[in-house]
mmCIF file with all atom_site columns, C-alpha atoms and ligand atoms in Angstrom:
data_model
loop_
_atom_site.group_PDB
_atom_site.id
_atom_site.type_symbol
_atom_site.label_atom_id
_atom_site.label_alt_id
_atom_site.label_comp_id
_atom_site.label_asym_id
_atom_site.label_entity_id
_atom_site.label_seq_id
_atom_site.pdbx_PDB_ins_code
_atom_site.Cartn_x
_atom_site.Cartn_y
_atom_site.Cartn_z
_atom_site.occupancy
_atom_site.B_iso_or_equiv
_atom_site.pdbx_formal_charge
_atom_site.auth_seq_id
_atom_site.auth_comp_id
_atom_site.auth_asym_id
_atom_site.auth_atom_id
_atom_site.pdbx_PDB_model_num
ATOM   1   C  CA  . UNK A 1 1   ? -23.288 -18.148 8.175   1.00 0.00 ? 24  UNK A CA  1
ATOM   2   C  CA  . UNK A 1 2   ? -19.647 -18.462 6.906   1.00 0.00 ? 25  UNK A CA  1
ATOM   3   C  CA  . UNK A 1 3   ? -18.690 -15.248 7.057   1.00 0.00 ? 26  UNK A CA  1
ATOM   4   C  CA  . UNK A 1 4   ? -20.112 -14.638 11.036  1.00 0.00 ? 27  UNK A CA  1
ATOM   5   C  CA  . UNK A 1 5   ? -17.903 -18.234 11.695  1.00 0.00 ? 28  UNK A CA  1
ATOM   6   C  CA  . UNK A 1 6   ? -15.211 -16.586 9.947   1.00 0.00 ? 29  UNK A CA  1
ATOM   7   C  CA  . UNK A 1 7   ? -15.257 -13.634 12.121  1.00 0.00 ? 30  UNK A CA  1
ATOM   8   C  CA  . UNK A 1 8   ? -15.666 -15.764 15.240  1.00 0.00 ? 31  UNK A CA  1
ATOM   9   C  CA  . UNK A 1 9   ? -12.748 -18.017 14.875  1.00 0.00 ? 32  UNK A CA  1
ATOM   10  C  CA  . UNK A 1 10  ? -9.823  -15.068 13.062  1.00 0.00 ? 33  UNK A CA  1
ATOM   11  C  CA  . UNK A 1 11  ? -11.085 -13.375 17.013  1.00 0.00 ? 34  UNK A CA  1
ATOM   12  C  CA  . UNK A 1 12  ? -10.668 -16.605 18.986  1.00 0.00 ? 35  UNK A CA  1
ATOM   13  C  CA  . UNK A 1 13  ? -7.387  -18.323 17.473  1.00 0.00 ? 36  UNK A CA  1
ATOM   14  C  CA  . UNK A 1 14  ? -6.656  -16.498 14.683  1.00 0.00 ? 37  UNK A CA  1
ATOM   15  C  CA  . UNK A 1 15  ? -7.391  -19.179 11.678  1.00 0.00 ? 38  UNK A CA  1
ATOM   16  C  CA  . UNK A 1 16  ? -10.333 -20.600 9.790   1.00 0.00 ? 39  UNK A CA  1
ATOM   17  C  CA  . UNK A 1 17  ? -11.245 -23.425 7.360   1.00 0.00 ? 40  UNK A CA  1
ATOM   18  C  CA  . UNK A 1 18  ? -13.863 -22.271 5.720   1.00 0.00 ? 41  UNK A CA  1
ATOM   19  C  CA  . UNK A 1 19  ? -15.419 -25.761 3.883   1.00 0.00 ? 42  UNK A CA  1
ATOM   20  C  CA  . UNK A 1 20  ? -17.634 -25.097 0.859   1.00 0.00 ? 43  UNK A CA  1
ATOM   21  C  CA  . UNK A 1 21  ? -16.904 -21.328 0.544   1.00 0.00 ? 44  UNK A CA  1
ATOM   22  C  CA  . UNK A 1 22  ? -17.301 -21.864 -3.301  1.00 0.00 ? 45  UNK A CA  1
ATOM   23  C  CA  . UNK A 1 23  ? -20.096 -24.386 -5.091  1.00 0.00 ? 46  UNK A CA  1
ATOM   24  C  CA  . UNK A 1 24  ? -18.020 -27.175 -6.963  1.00 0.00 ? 47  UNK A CA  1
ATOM   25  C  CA  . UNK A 1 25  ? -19.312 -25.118 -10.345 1.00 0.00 ? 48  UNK A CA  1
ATOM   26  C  CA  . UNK A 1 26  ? -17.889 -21.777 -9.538  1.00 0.00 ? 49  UNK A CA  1
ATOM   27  C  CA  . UNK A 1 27  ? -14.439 -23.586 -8.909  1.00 0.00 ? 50  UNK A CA  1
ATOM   28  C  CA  . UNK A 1 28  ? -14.691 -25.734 -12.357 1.00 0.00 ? 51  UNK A CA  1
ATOM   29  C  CA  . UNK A 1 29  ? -15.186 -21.872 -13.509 1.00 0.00 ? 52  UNK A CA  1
ATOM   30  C  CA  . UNK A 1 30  ? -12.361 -20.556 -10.974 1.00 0.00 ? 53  UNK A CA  1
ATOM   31  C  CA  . UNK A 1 31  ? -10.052 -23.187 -12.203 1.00 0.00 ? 54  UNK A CA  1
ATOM   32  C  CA  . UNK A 1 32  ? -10.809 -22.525 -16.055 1.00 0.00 ? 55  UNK A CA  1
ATOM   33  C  CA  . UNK A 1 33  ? -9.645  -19.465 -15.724 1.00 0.00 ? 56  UNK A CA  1
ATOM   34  C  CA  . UNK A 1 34  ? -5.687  -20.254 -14.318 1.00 0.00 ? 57  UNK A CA  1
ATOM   35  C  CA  . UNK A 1 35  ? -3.056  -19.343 -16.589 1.00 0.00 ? 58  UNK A CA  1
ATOM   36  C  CA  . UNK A 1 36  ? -1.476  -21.398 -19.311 1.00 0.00 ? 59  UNK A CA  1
ATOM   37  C  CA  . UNK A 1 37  ? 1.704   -20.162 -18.628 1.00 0.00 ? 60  UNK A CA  1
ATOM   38  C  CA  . UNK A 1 38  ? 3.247   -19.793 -15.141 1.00 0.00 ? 61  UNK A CA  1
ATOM   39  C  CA  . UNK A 1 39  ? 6.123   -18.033 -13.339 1.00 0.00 ? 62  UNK A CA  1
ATOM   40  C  CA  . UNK A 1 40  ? 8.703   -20.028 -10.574 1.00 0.00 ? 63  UNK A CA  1
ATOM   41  C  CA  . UNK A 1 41  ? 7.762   -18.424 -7.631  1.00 0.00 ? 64  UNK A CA  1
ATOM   42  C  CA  . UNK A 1 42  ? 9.783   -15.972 -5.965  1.00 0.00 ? 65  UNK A CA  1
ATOM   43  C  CA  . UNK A 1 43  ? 10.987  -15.582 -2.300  1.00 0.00 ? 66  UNK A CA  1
ATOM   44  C  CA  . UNK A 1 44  ? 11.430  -11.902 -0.894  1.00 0.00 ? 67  UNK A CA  1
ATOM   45  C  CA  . UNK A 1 45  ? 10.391  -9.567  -3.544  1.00 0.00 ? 68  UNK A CA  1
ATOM   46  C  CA  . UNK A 1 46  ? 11.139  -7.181  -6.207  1.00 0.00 ? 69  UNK A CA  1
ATOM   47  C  CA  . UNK A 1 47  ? 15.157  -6.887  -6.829  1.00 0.00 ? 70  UNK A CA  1
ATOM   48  C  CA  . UNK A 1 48  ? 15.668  -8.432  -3.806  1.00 0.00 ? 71  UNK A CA  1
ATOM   49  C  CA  . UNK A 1 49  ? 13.735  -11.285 -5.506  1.00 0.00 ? 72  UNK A CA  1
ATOM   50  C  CA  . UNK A 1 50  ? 15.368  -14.496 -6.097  1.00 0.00 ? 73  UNK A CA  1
ATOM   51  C  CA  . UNK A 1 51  ? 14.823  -18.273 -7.108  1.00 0.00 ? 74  UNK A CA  1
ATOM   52  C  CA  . UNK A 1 52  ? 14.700  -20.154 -3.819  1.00 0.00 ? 75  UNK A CA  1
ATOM   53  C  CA  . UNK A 1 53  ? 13.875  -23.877 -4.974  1.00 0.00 ? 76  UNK A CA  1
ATOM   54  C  CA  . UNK A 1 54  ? 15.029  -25.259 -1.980  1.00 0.00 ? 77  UNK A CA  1
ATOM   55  C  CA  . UNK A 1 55  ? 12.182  -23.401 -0.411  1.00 0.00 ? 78  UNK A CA  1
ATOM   56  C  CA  . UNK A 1 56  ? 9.669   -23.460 -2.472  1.00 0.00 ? 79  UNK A CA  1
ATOM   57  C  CA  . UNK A 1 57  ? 8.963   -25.136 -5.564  1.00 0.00 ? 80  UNK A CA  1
ATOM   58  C  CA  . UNK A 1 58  ? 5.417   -24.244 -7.073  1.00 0.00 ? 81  UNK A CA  1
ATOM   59  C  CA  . UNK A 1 59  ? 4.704   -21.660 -9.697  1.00 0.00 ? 82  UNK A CA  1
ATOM   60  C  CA  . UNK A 1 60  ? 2.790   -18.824 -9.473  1.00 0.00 ? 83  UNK A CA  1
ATOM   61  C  CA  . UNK A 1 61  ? 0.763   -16.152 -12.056 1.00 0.00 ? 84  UNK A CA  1
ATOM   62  C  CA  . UNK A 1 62  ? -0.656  -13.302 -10.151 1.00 0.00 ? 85  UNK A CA  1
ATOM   63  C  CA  . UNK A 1 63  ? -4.118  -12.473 -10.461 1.00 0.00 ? 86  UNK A CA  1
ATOM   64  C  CA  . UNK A 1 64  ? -5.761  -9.904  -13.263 1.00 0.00 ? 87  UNK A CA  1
ATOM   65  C  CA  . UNK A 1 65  ? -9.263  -8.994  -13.098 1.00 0.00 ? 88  UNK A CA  1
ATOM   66  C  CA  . UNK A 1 66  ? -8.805  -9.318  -16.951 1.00 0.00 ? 89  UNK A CA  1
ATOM   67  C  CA  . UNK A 1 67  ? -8.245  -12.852 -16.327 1.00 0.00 ? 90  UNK A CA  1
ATOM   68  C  CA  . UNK A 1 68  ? -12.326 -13.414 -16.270 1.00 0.00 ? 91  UNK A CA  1
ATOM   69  C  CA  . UNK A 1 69  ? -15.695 -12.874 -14.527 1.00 0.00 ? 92  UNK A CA  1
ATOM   70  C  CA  . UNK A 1 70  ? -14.796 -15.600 -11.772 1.00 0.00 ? 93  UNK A CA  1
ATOM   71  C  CA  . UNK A 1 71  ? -11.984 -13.965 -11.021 1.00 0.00 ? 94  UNK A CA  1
ATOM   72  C  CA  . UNK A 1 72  ? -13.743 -11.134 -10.579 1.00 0.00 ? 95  UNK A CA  1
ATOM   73  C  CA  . UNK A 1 73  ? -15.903 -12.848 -9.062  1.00 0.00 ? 96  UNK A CA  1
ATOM   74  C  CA  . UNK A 1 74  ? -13.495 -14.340 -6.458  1.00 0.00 ? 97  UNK A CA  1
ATOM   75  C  CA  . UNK A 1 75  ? -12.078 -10.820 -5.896  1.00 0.00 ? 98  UNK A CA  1
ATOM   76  C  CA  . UNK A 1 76  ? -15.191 -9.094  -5.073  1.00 0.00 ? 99  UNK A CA  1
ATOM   77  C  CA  . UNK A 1 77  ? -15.822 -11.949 -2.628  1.00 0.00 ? 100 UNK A CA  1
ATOM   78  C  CA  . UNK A 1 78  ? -12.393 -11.277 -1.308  1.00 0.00 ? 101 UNK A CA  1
ATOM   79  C  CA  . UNK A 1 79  ? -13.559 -7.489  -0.866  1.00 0.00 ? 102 UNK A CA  1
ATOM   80  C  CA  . UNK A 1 80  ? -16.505 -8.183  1.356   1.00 0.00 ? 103 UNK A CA  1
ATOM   81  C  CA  . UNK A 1 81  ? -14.592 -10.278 3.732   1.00 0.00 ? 104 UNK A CA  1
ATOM   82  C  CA  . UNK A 1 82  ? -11.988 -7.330  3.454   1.00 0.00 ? 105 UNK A CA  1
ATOM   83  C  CA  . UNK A 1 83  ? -14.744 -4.967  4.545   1.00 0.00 ? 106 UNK A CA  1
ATOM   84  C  CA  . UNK A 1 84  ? -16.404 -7.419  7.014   1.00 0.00 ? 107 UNK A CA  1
ATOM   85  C  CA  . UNK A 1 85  ? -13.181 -7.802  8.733   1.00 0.00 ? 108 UNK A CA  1
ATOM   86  C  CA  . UNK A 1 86  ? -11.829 -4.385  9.189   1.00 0.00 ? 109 UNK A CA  1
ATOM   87  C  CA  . UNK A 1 87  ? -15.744 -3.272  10.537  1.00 0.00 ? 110 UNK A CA  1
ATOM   88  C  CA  . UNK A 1 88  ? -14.560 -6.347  13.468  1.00 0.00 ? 111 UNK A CA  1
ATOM   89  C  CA  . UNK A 1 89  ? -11.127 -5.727  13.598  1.00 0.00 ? 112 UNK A CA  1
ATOM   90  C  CA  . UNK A 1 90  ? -9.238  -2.839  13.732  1.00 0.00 ? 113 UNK A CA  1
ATOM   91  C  CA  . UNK A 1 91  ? -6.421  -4.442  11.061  1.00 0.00 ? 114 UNK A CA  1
ATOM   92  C  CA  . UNK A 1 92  ? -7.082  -1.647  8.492   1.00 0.00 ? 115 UNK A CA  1
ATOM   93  C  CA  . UNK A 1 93  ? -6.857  -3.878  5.584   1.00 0.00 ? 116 UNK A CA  1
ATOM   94  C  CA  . UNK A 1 94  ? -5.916  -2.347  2.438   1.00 0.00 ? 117 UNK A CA  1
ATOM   95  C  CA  . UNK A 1 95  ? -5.733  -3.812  -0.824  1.00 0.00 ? 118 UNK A CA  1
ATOM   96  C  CA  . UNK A 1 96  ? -5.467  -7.229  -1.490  1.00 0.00 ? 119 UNK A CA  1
ATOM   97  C  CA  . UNK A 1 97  ? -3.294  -9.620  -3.540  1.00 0.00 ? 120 UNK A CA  1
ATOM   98  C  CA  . UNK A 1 98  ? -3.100  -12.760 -5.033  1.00 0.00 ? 121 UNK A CA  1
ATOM   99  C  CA  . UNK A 1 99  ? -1.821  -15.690 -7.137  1.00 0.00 ? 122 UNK A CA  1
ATOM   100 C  CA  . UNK A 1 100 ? -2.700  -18.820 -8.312  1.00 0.00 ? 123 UNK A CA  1
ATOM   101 C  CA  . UNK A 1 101 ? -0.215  -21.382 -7.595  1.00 0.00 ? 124 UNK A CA  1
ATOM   102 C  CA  . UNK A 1 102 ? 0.512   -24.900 -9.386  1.00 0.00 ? 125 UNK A CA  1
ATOM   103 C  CA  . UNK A 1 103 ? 2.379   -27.325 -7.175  1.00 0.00 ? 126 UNK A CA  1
ATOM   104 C  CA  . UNK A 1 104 ? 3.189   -30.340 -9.731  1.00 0.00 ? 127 UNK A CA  1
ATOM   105 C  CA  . UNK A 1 105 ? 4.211   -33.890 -8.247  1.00 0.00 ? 128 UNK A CA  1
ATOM   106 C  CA  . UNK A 1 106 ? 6.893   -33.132 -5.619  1.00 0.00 ? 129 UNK A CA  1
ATOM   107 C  CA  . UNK A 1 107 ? 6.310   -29.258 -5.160  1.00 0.00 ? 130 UNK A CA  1
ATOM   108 C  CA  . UNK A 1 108 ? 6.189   -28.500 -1.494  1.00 0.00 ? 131 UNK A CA  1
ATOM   109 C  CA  . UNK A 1 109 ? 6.763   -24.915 0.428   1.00 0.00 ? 132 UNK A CA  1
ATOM   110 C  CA  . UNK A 1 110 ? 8.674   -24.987 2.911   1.00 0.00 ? 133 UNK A CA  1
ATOM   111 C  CA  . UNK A 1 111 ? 7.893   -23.629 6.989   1.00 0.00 ? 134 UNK A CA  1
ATOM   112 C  CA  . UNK A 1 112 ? 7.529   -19.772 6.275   1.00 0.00 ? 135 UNK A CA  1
ATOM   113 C  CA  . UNK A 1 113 ? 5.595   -16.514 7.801   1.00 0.00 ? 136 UNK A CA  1
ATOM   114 C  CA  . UNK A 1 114 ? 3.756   -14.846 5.385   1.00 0.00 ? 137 UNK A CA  1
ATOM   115 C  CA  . UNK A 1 115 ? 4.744   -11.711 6.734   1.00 0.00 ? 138 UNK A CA  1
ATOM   116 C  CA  . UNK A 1 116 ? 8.920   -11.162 6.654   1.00 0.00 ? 139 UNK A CA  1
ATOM   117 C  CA  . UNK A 1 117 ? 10.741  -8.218  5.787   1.00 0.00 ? 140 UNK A CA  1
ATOM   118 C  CA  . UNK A 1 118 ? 9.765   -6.000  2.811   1.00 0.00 ? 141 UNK A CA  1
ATOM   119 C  CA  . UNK A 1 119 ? 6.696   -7.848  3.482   1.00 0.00 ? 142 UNK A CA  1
ATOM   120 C  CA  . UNK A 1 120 ? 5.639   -6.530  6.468   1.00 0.00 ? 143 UNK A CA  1
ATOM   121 C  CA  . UNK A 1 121 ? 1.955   -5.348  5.570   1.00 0.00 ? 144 UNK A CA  1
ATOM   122 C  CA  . UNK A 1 122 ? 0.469   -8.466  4.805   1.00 0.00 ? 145 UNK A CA  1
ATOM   123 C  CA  . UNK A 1 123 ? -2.088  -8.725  7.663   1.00 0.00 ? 146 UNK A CA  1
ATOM   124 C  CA  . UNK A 1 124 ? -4.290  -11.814 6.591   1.00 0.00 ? 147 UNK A CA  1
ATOM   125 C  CA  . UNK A 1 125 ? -3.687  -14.564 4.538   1.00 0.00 ? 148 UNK A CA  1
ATOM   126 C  CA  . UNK A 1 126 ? -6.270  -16.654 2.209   1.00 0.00 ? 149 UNK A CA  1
ATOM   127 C  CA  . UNK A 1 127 ? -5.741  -19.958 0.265   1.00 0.00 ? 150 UNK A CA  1
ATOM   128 C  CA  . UNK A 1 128 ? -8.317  -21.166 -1.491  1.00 0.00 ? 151 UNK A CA  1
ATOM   129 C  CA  . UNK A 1 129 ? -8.048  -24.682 -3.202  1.00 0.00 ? 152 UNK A CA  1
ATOM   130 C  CA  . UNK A 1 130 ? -9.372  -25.824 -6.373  1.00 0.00 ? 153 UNK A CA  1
ATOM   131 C  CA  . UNK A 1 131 ? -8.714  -29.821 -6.759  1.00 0.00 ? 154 UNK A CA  1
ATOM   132 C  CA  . UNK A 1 132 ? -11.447 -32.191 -7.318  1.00 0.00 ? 155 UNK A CA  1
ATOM   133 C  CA  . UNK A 1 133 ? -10.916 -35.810 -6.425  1.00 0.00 ? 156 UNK A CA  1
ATOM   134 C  CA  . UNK A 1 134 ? -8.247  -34.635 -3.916  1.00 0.00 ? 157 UNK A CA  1
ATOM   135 C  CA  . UNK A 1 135 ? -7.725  -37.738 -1.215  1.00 0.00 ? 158 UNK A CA  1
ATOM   136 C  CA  . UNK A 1 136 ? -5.038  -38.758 1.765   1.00 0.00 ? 159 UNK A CA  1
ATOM   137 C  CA  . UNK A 1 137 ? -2.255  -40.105 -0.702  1.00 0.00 ? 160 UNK A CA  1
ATOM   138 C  CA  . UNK A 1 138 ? -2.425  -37.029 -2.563  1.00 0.00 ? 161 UNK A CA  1
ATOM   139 C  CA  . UNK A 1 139 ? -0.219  -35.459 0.163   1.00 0.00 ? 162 UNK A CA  1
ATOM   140 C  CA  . UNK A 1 140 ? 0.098   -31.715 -0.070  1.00 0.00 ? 163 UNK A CA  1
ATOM   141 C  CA  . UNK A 1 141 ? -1.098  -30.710 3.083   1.00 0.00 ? 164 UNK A CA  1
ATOM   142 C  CA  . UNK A 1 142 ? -1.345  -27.310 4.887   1.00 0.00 ? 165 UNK A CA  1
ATOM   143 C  CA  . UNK A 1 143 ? 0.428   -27.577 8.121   1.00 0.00 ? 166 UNK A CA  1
ATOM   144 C  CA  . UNK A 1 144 ? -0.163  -24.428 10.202  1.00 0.00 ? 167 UNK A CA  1
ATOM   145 C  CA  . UNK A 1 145 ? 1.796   -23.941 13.655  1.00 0.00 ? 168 UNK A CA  1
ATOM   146 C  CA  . UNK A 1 146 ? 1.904   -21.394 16.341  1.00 0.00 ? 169 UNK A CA  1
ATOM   147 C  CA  . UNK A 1 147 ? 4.838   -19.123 16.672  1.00 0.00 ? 170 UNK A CA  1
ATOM   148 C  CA  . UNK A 1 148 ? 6.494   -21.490 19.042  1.00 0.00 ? 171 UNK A CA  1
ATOM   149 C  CA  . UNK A 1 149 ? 7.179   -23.817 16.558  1.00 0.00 ? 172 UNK A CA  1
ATOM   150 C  CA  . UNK A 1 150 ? 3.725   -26.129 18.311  1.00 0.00 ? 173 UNK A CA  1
ATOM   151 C  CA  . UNK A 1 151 ? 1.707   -28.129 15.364  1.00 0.00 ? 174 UNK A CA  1
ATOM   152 C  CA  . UNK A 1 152 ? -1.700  -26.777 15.052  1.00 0.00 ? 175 UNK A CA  1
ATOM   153 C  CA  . UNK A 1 153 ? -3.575  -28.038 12.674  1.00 0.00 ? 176 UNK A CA  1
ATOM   154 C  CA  . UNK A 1 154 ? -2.751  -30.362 9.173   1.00 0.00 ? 177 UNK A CA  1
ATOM   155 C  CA  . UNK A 1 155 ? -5.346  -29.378 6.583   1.00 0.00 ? 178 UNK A CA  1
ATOM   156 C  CA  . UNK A 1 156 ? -5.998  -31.103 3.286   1.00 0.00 ? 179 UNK A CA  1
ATOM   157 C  CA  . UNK A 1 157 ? -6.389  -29.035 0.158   1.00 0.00 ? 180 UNK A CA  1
ATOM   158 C  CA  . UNK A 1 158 ? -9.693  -29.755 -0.709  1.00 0.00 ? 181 UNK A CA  1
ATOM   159 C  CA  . UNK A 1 159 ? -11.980 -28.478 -3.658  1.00 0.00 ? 182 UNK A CA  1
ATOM   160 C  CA  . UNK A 1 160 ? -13.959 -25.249 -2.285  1.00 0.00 ? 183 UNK A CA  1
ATOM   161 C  CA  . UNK A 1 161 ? -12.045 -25.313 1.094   1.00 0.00 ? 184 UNK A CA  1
ATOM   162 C  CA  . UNK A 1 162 ? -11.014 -21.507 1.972   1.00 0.00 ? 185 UNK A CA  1
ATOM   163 C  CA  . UNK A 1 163 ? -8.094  -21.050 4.841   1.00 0.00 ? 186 UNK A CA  1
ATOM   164 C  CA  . UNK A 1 164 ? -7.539  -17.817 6.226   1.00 0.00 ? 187 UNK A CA  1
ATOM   165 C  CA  . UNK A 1 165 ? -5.271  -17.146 8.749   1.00 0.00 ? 188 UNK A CA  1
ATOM   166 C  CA  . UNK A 1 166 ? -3.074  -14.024 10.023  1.00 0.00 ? 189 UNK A CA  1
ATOM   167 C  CA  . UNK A 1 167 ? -0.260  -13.594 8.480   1.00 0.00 ? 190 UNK A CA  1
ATOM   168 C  CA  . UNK A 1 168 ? 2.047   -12.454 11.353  1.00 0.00 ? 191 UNK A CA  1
ATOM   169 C  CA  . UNK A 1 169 ? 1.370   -15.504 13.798  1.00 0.00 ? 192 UNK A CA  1
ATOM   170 C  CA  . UNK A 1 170 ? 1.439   -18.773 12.192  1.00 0.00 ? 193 UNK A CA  1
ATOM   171 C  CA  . UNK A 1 171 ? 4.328   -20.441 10.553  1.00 0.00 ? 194 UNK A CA  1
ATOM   172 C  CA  . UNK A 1 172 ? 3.344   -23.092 7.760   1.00 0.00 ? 195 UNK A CA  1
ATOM   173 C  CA  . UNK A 1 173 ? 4.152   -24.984 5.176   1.00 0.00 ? 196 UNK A CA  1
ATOM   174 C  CA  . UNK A 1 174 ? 2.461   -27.125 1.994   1.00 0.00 ? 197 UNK A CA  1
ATOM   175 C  CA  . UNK A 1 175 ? 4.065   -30.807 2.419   1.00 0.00 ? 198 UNK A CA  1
ATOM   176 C  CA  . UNK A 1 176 ? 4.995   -32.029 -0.756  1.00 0.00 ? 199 UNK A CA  1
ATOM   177 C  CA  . UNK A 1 177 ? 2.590   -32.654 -3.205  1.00 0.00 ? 200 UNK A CA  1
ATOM   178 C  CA  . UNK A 1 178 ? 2.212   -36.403 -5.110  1.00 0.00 ? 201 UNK A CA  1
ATOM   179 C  CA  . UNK A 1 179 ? -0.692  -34.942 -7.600  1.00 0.00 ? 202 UNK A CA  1
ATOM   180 C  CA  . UNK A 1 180 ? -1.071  -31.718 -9.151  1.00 0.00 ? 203 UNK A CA  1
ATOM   181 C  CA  . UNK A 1 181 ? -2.403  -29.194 -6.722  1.00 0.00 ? 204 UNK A CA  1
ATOM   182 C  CA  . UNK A 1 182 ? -3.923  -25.747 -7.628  1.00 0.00 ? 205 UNK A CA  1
ATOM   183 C  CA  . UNK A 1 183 ? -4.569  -22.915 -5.320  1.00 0.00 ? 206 UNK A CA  1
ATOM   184 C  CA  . UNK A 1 184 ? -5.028  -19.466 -4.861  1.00 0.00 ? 207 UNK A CA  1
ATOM   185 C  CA  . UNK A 1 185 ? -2.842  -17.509 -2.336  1.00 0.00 ? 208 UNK A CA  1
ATOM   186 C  CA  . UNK A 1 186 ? -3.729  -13.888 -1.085  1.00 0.00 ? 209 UNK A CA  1
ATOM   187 C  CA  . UNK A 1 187 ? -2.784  -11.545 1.176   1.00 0.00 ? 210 UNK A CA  1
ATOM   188 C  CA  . UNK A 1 188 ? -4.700  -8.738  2.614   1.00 0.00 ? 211 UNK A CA  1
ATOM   189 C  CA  . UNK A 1 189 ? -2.415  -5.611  3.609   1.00 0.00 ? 212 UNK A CA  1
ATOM   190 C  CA  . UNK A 1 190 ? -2.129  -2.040  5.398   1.00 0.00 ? 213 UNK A CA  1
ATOM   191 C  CA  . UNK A 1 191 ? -0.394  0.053   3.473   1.00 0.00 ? 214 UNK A CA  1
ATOM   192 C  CA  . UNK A 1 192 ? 3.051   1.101   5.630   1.00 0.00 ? 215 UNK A CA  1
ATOM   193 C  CA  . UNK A 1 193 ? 6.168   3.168   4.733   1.00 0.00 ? 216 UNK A CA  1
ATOM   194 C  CA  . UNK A 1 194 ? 9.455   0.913   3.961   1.00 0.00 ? 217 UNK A CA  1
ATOM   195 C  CA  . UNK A 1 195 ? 12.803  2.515   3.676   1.00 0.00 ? 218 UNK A CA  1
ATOM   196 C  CA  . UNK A 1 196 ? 11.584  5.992   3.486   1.00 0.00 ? 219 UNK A CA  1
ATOM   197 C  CA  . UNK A 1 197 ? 8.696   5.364   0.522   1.00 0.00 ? 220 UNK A CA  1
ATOM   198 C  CA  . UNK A 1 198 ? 5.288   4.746   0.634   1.00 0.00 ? 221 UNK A CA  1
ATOM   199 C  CA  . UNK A 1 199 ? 4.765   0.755   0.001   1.00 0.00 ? 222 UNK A CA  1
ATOM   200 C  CA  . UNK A 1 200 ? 1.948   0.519   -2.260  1.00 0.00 ? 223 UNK A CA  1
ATOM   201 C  CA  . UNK A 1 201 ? 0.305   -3.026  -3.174  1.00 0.00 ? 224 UNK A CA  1
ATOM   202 C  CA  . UNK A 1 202 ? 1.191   -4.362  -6.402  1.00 0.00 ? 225 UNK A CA  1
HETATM 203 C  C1  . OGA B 2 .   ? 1.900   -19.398 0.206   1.00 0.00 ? 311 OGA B C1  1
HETATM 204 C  C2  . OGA B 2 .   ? 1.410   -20.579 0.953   1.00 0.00 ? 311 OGA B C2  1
HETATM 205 C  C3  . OGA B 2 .   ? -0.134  -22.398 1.208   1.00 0.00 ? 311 OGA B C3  1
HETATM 206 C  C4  . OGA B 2 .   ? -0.913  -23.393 0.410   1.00 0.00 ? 311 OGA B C4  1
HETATM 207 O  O1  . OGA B 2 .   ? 1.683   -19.326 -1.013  1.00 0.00 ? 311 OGA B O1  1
HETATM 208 O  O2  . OGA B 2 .   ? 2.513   -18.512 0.842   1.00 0.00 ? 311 OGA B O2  1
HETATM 209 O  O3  . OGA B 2 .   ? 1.837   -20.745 2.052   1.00 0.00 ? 311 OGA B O3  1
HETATM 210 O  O4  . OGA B 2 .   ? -1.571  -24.243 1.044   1.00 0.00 ? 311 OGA B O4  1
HETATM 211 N  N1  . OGA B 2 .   ? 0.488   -21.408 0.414   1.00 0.00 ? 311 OGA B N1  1
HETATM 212 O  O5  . OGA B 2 .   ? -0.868  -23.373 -0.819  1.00 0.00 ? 311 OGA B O5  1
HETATM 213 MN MN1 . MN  B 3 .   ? 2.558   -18.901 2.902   1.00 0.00 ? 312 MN  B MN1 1
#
């Protein structure tokens, strides 16, 4: 089952493609339910927030459970492998959070850790990708490396395809894009202290 494979490879090297993890109707329903409107995505966060385009260039609306029953949906799959993995692991996952992202033609991200300061807590990263028809010349890959800088893997944003990896060892980036490309990024994370208060999950 995906979820045993899951657990498998996050103990062995730390990353998983997880092919399938959603029926191509539950992402036509997933994907009905992204925002109209959309935010330029941010790098660092809160006031230390700015616009980094030279970075990264999609844009982002966070997810609301108010947003619809798939995303609800999503979410409460998102809890069991949240539950699954801390009964494995001893990451004492938290909370999680996430956004849908819309890369247009020429969007890219670049090489980044998940995890940098202020952002400590994130723990485990998902992406989940939600584009039909996707092929080669789309572009828009996933490139994951190790923390020595070594290529690891290139992976395709494919419809259904879930990638979870942990957010403190692998570097990546999204190449740039040459057709729309919509995703869902989230972090699970531990709750820890940061300058002196407690740093809840948004
Ligand atoms: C991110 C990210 C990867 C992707 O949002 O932090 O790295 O494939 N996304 O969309
Ligand atoms: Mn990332």
């Amino acid at each position: 089952m995906g979820l045993e494979k899951l657990l498998d490879a996050i103990a062995e090297q730390g990353w998983y493609v997880w092919d399938d993890f959603l029926t191509p109707d539950q992402v036509s329903r997933l994907r009905f339910c992204a925002p109209k409107s959309w935010q330029r995505a941010r790098v660092g966060r809160q006031d230390e927030a700015q616009h980094i385009s030279q970075i990264r260039s999609d844009k982002i609306q966070w997810l609301k459970e108010s947003m619809g029953q798939p995303i609800q949906d999503y979410l409460d799959q998102m809890e069991q492998i949240r539950q699954q993995v801390n009964q494995h692991f001893f990451l004492g996952l938290f909370e999680y959070e996430a956004h849908f992202a819309k890369y247009e033609v020429g969007d890219f991200y670049k090489k980044h850790l998940d995890a940098f300061r202020g952002n400590e807590n994130r723990k485990l990263t998902t992406v989940f990708y939600m584009n039909p028809h996707w092929c080669a010349a789309d572009g828009g890959e996933l490139k994951l490396y190790d923390l020595n800088d070594q290529w690891i893997e290139t992976i395709a944003p494919t419809s259904g395809r879930l990638v979870v990896f942990l957010s403190e060892r692998f570097p990546h980036e999204v190449l740039p894009t040459q057709a729309e490309r919509i995703s869902i990024a989230g972090w699970f994370r531990t709750n820890g202290v940061t300058e002196n208060r407690l740093d809840i999950a948004r």
